[in-house]
């Protein structure tokens, strides 16, 4: 439960930062610093005066926004890894009192369901939080349509099948292989995908970027689970 509480608090801080409009980032920094530093209204607890929401006085609001975005993406990656094919953990740590994590993710800015480079962070986390967990799935359906996950995973599955991606990201012609692991480090992959997402446009037009996003998706959720997710969200 400590891990779930820590993730929930970290998600909350990141969401508060990224939800601040560009025009209000400077003015909102001091208000959010109380959250980042654990300070109450009277400022009795620790934390440096004038620090940002993420606890540093040495970064600009724009830099803070970028750091929070990257951190949130890593948190969603962690949530996905913890829950995929791990029903006991999913059931124990992310339902009931901790369902607020799911709520916060469902209420992220619209770019997380319209921009392919942001979808790869949010939608896998939502999918595994809900898979075979009726309480989470019912909560999800009150906030978002199952069609969002169905369409995303269906398109991903079709892309993998058509592109015939393998271990290195590309299969020999006619091999029929669709696995999508890669020898690159997980950290490099996440950093590359996040770098694409920060300041990206609405779509992913470059074929190499599409493949990179699909590789990252397969690292979060193994390809064999994709049809299972589609079927579950279609019920």
PDB file of C-alpha atoms in Angstrom:
ATOM      1  CA  UNK A   1       0.000   0.000   0.000  1.00  0.00           C
ATOM      2  CA  UNK A   2       2.954   2.335   0.589  1.00  0.00           C
ATOM      3  CA  UNK A   3       4.000   1.957  -3.046  1.00  0.00           C
ATOM      4  CA  UNK A   4       0.489   2.765  -4.295  1.00  0.00           C
ATOM      5  CA  UNK A   5       0.296   5.822  -2.036  1.00  0.00           C
ATOM      6  CA  UNK A   6       3.686   7.055  -3.252  1.00  0.00           C
ATOM      7  CA  UNK A   7       2.704   6.601  -6.909  1.00  0.00           C
ATOM      8  CA  UNK A   8      -0.615   8.328  -6.285  1.00  0.00           C
ATOM      9  CA  UNK A   9       1.080  11.342  -4.683  1.00  0.00           C
ATOM     10  CA  UNK A  10       3.672  11.593  -7.456  1.00  0.00           C
ATOM     11  CA  UNK A  11       0.978  11.384 -10.136  1.00  0.00           C
ATOM     12  CA  UNK A  12      -1.011  14.108  -8.376  1.00  0.00           C
ATOM     13  CA  UNK A  13       1.945  16.503  -8.296  1.00  0.00           C
ATOM     14  CA  UNK A  14       2.817  15.901 -11.957  1.00  0.00           C
ATOM     15  CA  UNK A  15      -0.786  16.343 -13.070  1.00  0.00           C
ATOM     16  CA  UNK A  16      -1.088  19.635 -11.186  1.00  0.00           C
ATOM     17  CA  UNK A  17       1.989  20.948 -12.980  1.00  0.00           C
ATOM     18  CA  UNK A  18       1.099  19.876 -16.516  1.00  0.00           C
ATOM     19  CA  UNK A  19      -2.477  21.152 -16.234  1.00  0.00           C
ATOM     20  CA  UNK A  20      -1.286  24.741 -15.744  1.00  0.00           C
ATOM     21  CA  UNK A  21      -1.805  26.733 -18.996  1.00  0.00           C
ATOM     22  CA  UNK A  22       1.292  28.235 -20.589  1.00  0.00           C
ATOM     23  CA  UNK A  23       0.128  31.784 -19.829  1.00  0.00           C
ATOM     24  CA  UNK A  24      -0.280  30.978 -16.122  1.00  0.00           C
ATOM     25  CA  UNK A  25       2.805  28.865 -15.429  1.00  0.00           C
ATOM     26  CA  UNK A  26       4.825  31.595 -13.759  1.00  0.00           C
ATOM     27  CA  UNK A  27       1.978  32.739 -11.525  1.00  0.00           C
ATOM     28  CA  UNK A  28       1.062  29.183 -10.555  1.00  0.00           C
ATOM     29  CA  UNK A  29       4.545  28.099  -9.524  1.00  0.00           C
ATOM     30  CA  UNK A  30       4.387  29.502  -5.991  1.00  0.00           C
ATOM     31  CA  UNK A  31       0.911  28.088  -5.409  1.00  0.00           C
ATOM     32  CA  UNK A  32       2.011  24.635  -6.517  1.00  0.00           C
ATOM     33  CA  UNK A  33       5.243  24.720  -4.515  1.00  0.00           C
ATOM     34  CA  UNK A  34       3.265  23.958  -1.358  1.00  0.00           C
ATOM     35  CA  UNK A  35       2.180  20.669  -2.935  1.00  0.00           C
ATOM     36  CA  UNK A  36       5.657  19.778  -4.139  1.00  0.00           C
ATOM     37  CA  UNK A  37       7.310  20.551  -0.820  1.00  0.00           C
ATOM     38  CA  UNK A  38       4.659  19.082   1.465  1.00  0.00           C
ATOM     39  CA  UNK A  39       3.850  22.510   2.929  1.00  0.00           C
ATOM     40  CA  UNK A  40       0.439  23.233   4.350  1.00  0.00           C
ATOM     41  CA  UNK A  41      -1.280  26.632   4.259  1.00  0.00           C
ATOM     42  CA  UNK A  42       0.683  27.779   7.290  1.00  0.00           C
ATOM     43  CA  UNK A  43       3.983  26.509   5.870  1.00  0.00           C
ATOM     44  CA  UNK A  44       4.841  24.463   8.963  1.00  0.00           C
ATOM     45  CA  UNK A  45       6.426  21.545   7.172  1.00  0.00           C
ATOM     46  CA  UNK A  46       9.716  21.384   5.309  1.00  0.00           C
ATOM     47  CA  UNK A  47      10.613  22.768   1.907  1.00  0.00           C
ATOM     48  CA  UNK A  48      12.541  25.728   0.628  1.00  0.00           C
ATOM     49  CA  UNK A  49      10.655  28.993   0.278  1.00  0.00           C
ATOM     50  CA  UNK A  50      10.179  29.952  -3.346  1.00  0.00           C
ATOM     51  CA  UNK A  51      10.810  26.468  -4.689  1.00  0.00           C
ATOM     52  CA  UNK A  52       8.913  25.125  -7.666  1.00  0.00           C
ATOM     53  CA  UNK A  53       6.183  22.496  -7.465  1.00  0.00           C
ATOM     54  CA  UNK A  54       8.863  19.886  -8.056  1.00  0.00           C
ATOM     55  CA  UNK A  55      10.979  21.218  -5.184  1.00  0.00           C
ATOM     56  CA  UNK A  56      13.639  23.316  -6.918  1.00  0.00           C
ATOM     57  CA  UNK A  57      14.108  27.074  -7.058  1.00  0.00           C
ATOM     58  CA  UNK A  58      16.534  26.746  -9.968  1.00  0.00           C
ATOM     59  CA  UNK A  59      14.205  25.756 -12.807  1.00  0.00           C
ATOM     60  CA  UNK A  60      11.814  27.836 -14.860  1.00  0.00           C
ATOM     61  CA  UNK A  61       8.069  27.094 -15.106  1.00  0.00           C
ATOM     62  CA  UNK A  62       8.583  25.766 -18.641  1.00  0.00           C
ATOM     63  CA  UNK A  63      11.384  23.477 -17.494  1.00  0.00           C
ATOM     64  CA  UNK A  64       9.224  22.335 -14.594  1.00  0.00           C
ATOM     65  CA  UNK A  65       6.409  21.521 -17.019  1.00  0.00           C
ATOM     66  CA  UNK A  66       8.774  19.444 -19.165  1.00  0.00           C
ATOM     67  CA  UNK A  67      10.168  17.588 -16.146  1.00  0.00           C
ATOM     68  CA  UNK A  68       6.673  16.885 -14.806  1.00  0.00           C
ATOM     69  CA  UNK A  69       5.572  15.589 -18.207  1.00  0.00           C
ATOM     70  CA  UNK A  70       8.534  13.236 -18.414  1.00  0.00           C
ATOM     71  CA  UNK A  71       8.030  12.081 -14.817  1.00  0.00           C
ATOM     72  CA  UNK A  72       4.333  11.416 -15.399  1.00  0.00           C
ATOM     73  CA  UNK A  73       5.173   9.341 -18.463  1.00  0.00           C
ATOM     74  CA  UNK A  74       7.596   7.258 -16.420  1.00  0.00           C
ATOM     75  CA  UNK A  75       4.981   6.813 -13.691  1.00  0.00           C
ATOM     76  CA  UNK A  76       2.441   5.572 -16.221  1.00  0.00           C
ATOM     77  CA  UNK A  77       5.081   3.217 -17.558  1.00  0.00           C
ATOM     78  CA  UNK A  78       5.673   1.905 -14.018  1.00  0.00           C
ATOM     79  CA  UNK A  79       1.939   1.450 -13.413  1.00  0.00           C
ATOM     80  CA  UNK A  80       1.656  -0.511 -16.651  1.00  0.00           C
ATOM     81  CA  UNK A  81       4.564  -2.781 -15.771  1.00  0.00           C
ATOM     82  CA  UNK A  82       3.255  -3.404 -12.254  1.00  0.00           C
ATOM     83  CA  UNK A  83      -0.222  -4.330 -13.408  1.00  0.00           C
ATOM     84  CA  UNK A  84       0.214  -6.180 -16.683  1.00  0.00           C
ATOM     85  CA  UNK A  85      -0.455  -9.876 -16.122  1.00  0.00           C
ATOM     86  CA  UNK A  86      -0.372  -9.249 -12.362  1.00  0.00           C
ATOM     87  CA  UNK A  87      -3.986  -9.284 -11.233  1.00  0.00           C
ATOM     88  CA  UNK A  88      -3.253  -9.597  -7.478  1.00  0.00           C
ATOM     89  CA  UNK A  89      -1.194  -6.410  -7.539  1.00  0.00           C
ATOM     90  CA  UNK A  90      -3.690  -4.626  -9.755  1.00  0.00           C
ATOM     91  CA  UNK A  91      -6.579  -5.643  -7.522  1.00  0.00           C
ATOM     92  CA  UNK A  92      -4.845  -4.860  -4.237  1.00  0.00           C
ATOM     93  CA  UNK A  93      -3.034  -1.661  -5.098  1.00  0.00           C
ATOM     94  CA  UNK A  94      -5.193   0.154  -7.620  1.00  0.00           C
ATOM     95  CA  UNK A  95      -8.803  -0.332  -6.604  1.00  0.00           C
ATOM     96  CA  UNK A  96     -10.948   1.018  -3.821  1.00  0.00           C
ATOM     97  CA  UNK A  97      -9.281   3.931  -2.063  1.00  0.00           C
ATOM     98  CA  UNK A  98      -6.522   4.005  -4.663  1.00  0.00           C
ATOM     99  CA  UNK A  99      -8.854   4.273  -7.654  1.00  0.00           C
ATOM    100  CA  UNK A 100      -8.094   7.992  -7.651  1.00  0.00           C
ATOM    101  CA  UNK A 101      -4.981   7.089  -9.673  1.00  0.00           C
ATOM    102  CA  UNK A 102      -7.253   5.801 -12.412  1.00  0.00           C
ATOM    103  CA  UNK A 103      -9.467   8.889 -12.142  1.00  0.00           C
ATOM    104  CA  UNK A 104      -6.498  11.240 -12.469  1.00  0.00           C
ATOM    105  CA  UNK A 105      -5.275   9.401 -15.531  1.00  0.00           C
ATOM    106  CA  UNK A 106      -8.717   9.460 -17.140  1.00  0.00           C
ATOM    107  CA  UNK A 107      -8.865  13.223 -16.647  1.00  0.00           C
ATOM    108  CA  UNK A 108      -5.527  14.098 -18.238  1.00  0.00           C
ATOM    109  CA  UNK A 109      -5.478  16.778 -20.968  1.00  0.00           C
ATOM    110  CA  UNK A 110      -7.079  15.832 -24.280  1.00  0.00           C
ATOM    111  CA  UNK A 111      -3.706  15.464 -26.031  1.00  0.00           C
ATOM    112  CA  UNK A 112      -3.296  12.155 -24.196  1.00  0.00           C
ATOM    113  CA  UNK A 113      -6.096  10.654 -26.287  1.00  0.00           C
ATOM    114  CA  UNK A 114      -5.577  12.592 -29.534  1.00  0.00           C
ATOM    115  CA  UNK A 115      -1.793  12.649 -29.979  1.00  0.00           C
ATOM    116  CA  UNK A 116      -0.144   9.317 -30.791  1.00  0.00           C
ATOM    117  CA  UNK A 117       3.007  10.274 -28.909  1.00  0.00           C
ATOM    118  CA  UNK A 118       1.020  10.850 -25.734  1.00  0.00           C
ATOM    119  CA  UNK A 119      -1.403   7.946 -26.214  1.00  0.00           C
ATOM    120  CA  UNK A 120       1.449   5.451 -25.845  1.00  0.00           C
ATOM    121  CA  UNK A 121       1.935   6.622 -22.271  1.00  0.00           C
ATOM    122  CA  UNK A 122      -1.674   6.851 -21.085  1.00  0.00           C
ATOM    123  CA  UNK A 123      -3.680   4.202 -22.911  1.00  0.00           C
ATOM    124  CA  UNK A 124      -1.542   1.163 -22.008  1.00  0.00           C
ATOM    125  CA  UNK A 125      -1.765   2.159 -18.328  1.00  0.00           C
ATOM    126  CA  UNK A 126      -5.540   2.497 -18.528  1.00  0.00           C
ATOM    127  CA  UNK A 127      -5.830  -0.804 -20.373  1.00  0.00           C
ATOM    128  CA  UNK A 128      -3.957  -2.866 -17.790  1.00  0.00           C
ATOM    129  CA  UNK A 129      -5.580  -1.088 -14.851  1.00  0.00           C
ATOM    130  CA  UNK A 130      -8.959  -2.197 -16.186  1.00  0.00           C
ATOM    131  CA  UNK A 131      -8.206  -5.603 -17.731  1.00  0.00           C
ATOM    132  CA  UNK A 132     -10.184  -8.312 -15.916  1.00  0.00           C
ATOM    133  CA  UNK A 133     -10.908  -5.878 -13.077  1.00  0.00           C
ATOM    134  CA  UNK A 134     -14.590  -4.966 -13.191  1.00  0.00           C
ATOM    135  CA  UNK A 135     -14.431  -2.274 -10.499  1.00  0.00           C
ATOM    136  CA  UNK A 136     -11.732  -0.340 -12.349  1.00  0.00           C
ATOM    137  CA  UNK A 137     -13.390  -0.950 -15.709  1.00  0.00           C
ATOM    138  CA  UNK A 138     -16.707   0.403 -14.456  1.00  0.00           C
ATOM    139  CA  UNK A 139     -14.930   3.478 -13.108  1.00  0.00           C
ATOM    140  CA  UNK A 140     -13.154   3.939 -16.425  1.00  0.00           C
ATOM    141  CA  UNK A 141     -16.442   3.737 -18.348  1.00  0.00           C
ATOM    142  CA  UNK A 142     -17.842   6.592 -16.277  1.00  0.00           C
ATOM    143  CA  UNK A 143     -14.991   8.797 -17.465  1.00  0.00           C
ATOM    144  CA  UNK A 144     -14.103   7.541 -20.946  1.00  0.00           C
ATOM    145  CA  UNK A 145     -15.439   5.342 -23.709  1.00  0.00           C
ATOM    146  CA  UNK A 146     -14.105   1.778 -24.138  1.00  0.00           C
ATOM    147  CA  UNK A 147     -13.919   2.630 -27.849  1.00  0.00           C
ATOM    148  CA  UNK A 148     -10.804   4.731 -27.133  1.00  0.00           C
ATOM    149  CA  UNK A 149      -8.841   1.668 -26.019  1.00  0.00           C
ATOM    150  CA  UNK A 150     -10.410  -0.646 -28.598  1.00  0.00           C
ATOM    151  CA  UNK A 151      -9.543   1.627 -31.512  1.00  0.00           C
ATOM    152  CA  UNK A 152      -6.023   2.273 -30.281  1.00  0.00           C
ATOM    153  CA  UNK A 153      -5.111  -1.356 -29.640  1.00  0.00           C
ATOM    154  CA  UNK A 154      -6.797  -2.522 -32.866  1.00  0.00           C
ATOM    155  CA  UNK A 155      -4.809  -0.041 -34.950  1.00  0.00           C
ATOM    156  CA  UNK A 156      -1.617  -1.012 -33.126  1.00  0.00           C
ATOM    157  CA  UNK A 157      -2.243  -4.691 -33.779  1.00  0.00           C
ATOM    158  CA  UNK A 158      -2.941  -4.024 -37.454  1.00  0.00           C
ATOM    159  CA  UNK A 159       0.228  -1.937 -37.767  1.00  0.00           C
ATOM    160  CA  UNK A 160       2.346  -4.663 -36.191  1.00  0.00           C
ATOM    161  CA  UNK A 161       0.862  -7.315 -38.458  1.00  0.00           C
ATOM    162  CA  UNK A 162       1.313  -5.225 -41.594  1.00  0.00           C
ATOM    163  CA  UNK A 163       4.813  -4.031 -40.743  1.00  0.00           C
ATOM    164  CA  UNK A 164       5.926  -7.483 -39.534  1.00  0.00           C
ATOM    165  CA  UNK A 165       8.136  -5.998 -36.840  1.00  0.00           C
ATOM    166  CA  UNK A 166      10.572  -8.225 -34.977  1.00  0.00           C
ATOM    167  CA  UNK A 167      13.333  -8.001 -32.401  1.00  0.00           C
ATOM    168  CA  UNK A 168      15.183  -5.232 -34.208  1.00  0.00           C
ATOM    169  CA  UNK A 169      11.969  -3.469 -35.220  1.00  0.00           C
ATOM    170  CA  UNK A 170      11.870  -4.895 -38.736  1.00  0.00           C
ATOM    171  CA  UNK A 171      11.403  -8.450 -39.945  1.00  0.00           C
ATOM    172  CA  UNK A 172      12.734 -10.070 -43.101  1.00  0.00           C
ATOM    173  CA  UNK A 173      10.180 -10.132 -45.875  1.00  0.00           C
ATOM    174  CA  UNK A 174       7.745 -13.011 -45.543  1.00  0.00           C
ATOM    175  CA  UNK A 175       8.890 -13.986 -42.070  1.00  0.00           C
ATOM    176  CA  UNK A 176       5.460 -13.429 -40.543  1.00  0.00           C
ATOM    177  CA  UNK A 177       7.015 -12.492 -37.209  1.00  0.00           C
ATOM    178  CA  UNK A 178       5.333  -9.818 -35.131  1.00  0.00           C
ATOM    179  CA  UNK A 179       7.309  -9.716 -31.871  1.00  0.00           C
ATOM    180  CA  UNK A 180       8.487  -6.241 -30.917  1.00  0.00           C
ATOM    181  CA  UNK A 181      11.210  -6.418 -28.321  1.00  0.00           C
ATOM    182  CA  UNK A 182      14.528  -4.695 -29.007  1.00  0.00           C
ATOM    183  CA  UNK A 183      18.087  -4.852 -27.678  1.00  0.00           C
ATOM    184  CA  UNK A 184      18.112  -1.122 -26.853  1.00  0.00           C
ATOM    185  CA  UNK A 185      17.842  -0.231 -23.197  1.00  0.00           C
ATOM    186  CA  UNK A 186      14.430   0.488 -21.693  1.00  0.00           C
ATOM    187  CA  UNK A 187      15.659   3.862 -20.490  1.00  0.00           C
ATOM    188  CA  UNK A 188      16.750   4.921 -23.996  1.00  0.00           C
ATOM    189  CA  UNK A 189      13.395   3.909 -25.438  1.00  0.00           C
ATOM    190  CA  UNK A 190      11.377   5.788 -22.847  1.00  0.00           C
ATOM    191  CA  UNK A 191      13.562   8.870 -23.201  1.00  0.00           C
ATOM    192  CA  UNK A 192      13.240   8.833 -26.974  1.00  0.00           C
ATOM    193  CA  UNK A 193       9.472   8.476 -26.886  1.00  0.00           C
ATOM    194  CA  UNK A 194       9.092  11.191 -24.262  1.00  0.00           C
ATOM    195  CA  UNK A 195      11.399  13.486 -26.232  1.00  0.00           C
ATOM    196  CA  UNK A 196       9.114  13.015 -29.232  1.00  0.00           C
ATOM    197  CA  UNK A 197       6.018  13.695 -27.145  1.00  0.00           C
ATOM    198  CA  UNK A 198       7.142  16.947 -25.500  1.00  0.00           C
ATOM    199  CA  UNK A 199       6.066  19.562 -28.014  1.00  0.00           C
ATOM    200  CA  UNK A 200       4.915  17.098 -30.653  1.00  0.00           C
ATOM    201  CA  UNK A 201       2.169  17.689 -33.174  1.00  0.00           C
ATOM    202  CA  UNK A 202      -1.162  15.901 -33.308  1.00  0.00           C
ATOM    203  CA  UNK A 203      -0.045  12.946 -35.378  1.00  0.00           C
ATOM    204  CA  UNK A 204       2.950  10.727 -36.062  1.00  0.00           C
ATOM    205  CA  UNK A 205       3.685  10.965 -39.763  1.00  0.00           C
ATOM    206  CA  UNK A 206       7.203   9.604 -39.977  1.00  0.00           C
ATOM    207  CA  UNK A 207       7.333   5.822 -40.414  1.00  0.00           C
ATOM    208  CA  UNK A 208      10.325   5.546 -38.085  1.00  0.00           C
ATOM    209  CA  UNK A 209       8.413   7.407 -35.365  1.00  0.00           C
ATOM    210  CA  UNK A 210       5.427   5.105 -35.808  1.00  0.00           C
ATOM    211  CA  UNK A 211       7.667   2.090 -35.370  1.00  0.00           C
ATOM    212  CA  UNK A 212       9.326   3.633 -32.323  1.00  0.00           C
ATOM    213  CA  UNK A 213       5.937   4.238 -30.708  1.00  0.00           C
ATOM    214  CA  UNK A 214       4.848   0.658 -31.454  1.00  0.00           C
ATOM    215  CA  UNK A 215       8.074  -0.729 -30.006  1.00  0.00           C
ATOM    216  CA  UNK A 216       7.486   1.309 -26.851  1.00  0.00           C
ATOM    217  CA  UNK A 217       3.893   0.042 -26.641  1.00  0.00           C
ATOM    218  CA  UNK A 218       5.073  -3.558 -26.937  1.00  0.00           C
ATOM    219  CA  UNK A 219       7.562  -2.972 -24.118  1.00  0.00           C
ATOM    220  CA  UNK A 220       4.751  -1.868 -21.871  1.00  0.00           C
ATOM    221  CA  UNK A 221       2.251  -4.526 -22.896  1.00  0.00           C
ATOM    222  CA  UNK A 222       3.459  -7.675 -24.690  1.00  0.00           C
ATOM    223  CA  UNK A 223       1.827  -8.073 -28.101  1.00  0.00           C
ATOM    224  CA  UNK A 224       0.056 -11.275 -27.070  1.00  0.00           C
ATOM    225  CA  UNK A 225      -2.070  -9.258 -24.633  1.00  0.00           C
ATOM    226  CA  UNK A 226      -3.337  -6.826 -27.236  1.00  0.00           C
ATOM    227  CA  UNK A 227      -6.163  -9.059 -28.602  1.00  0.00           C
ATOM    228  CA  UNK A 228      -7.146  -9.902 -25.000  1.00  0.00           C
ATOM    229  CA  UNK A 229      -7.486  -6.210 -24.172  1.00  0.00           C
ATOM    230  CA  UNK A 230      -9.517  -5.562 -27.312  1.00  0.00           C
ATOM    231  CA  UNK A 231     -11.888  -8.417 -26.459  1.00  0.00           C
ATOM    232  CA  UNK A 232     -12.280  -7.337 -22.824  1.00  0.00           C
ATOM    233  CA  UNK A 233     -13.032  -3.701 -23.660  1.00  0.00           C
ATOM    234  CA  UNK A 234     -15.513  -4.856 -26.313  1.00  0.00           C
ATOM    235  CA  UNK A 235     -17.686  -6.721 -23.803  1.00  0.00           C
TER     236      UNK A 235
END
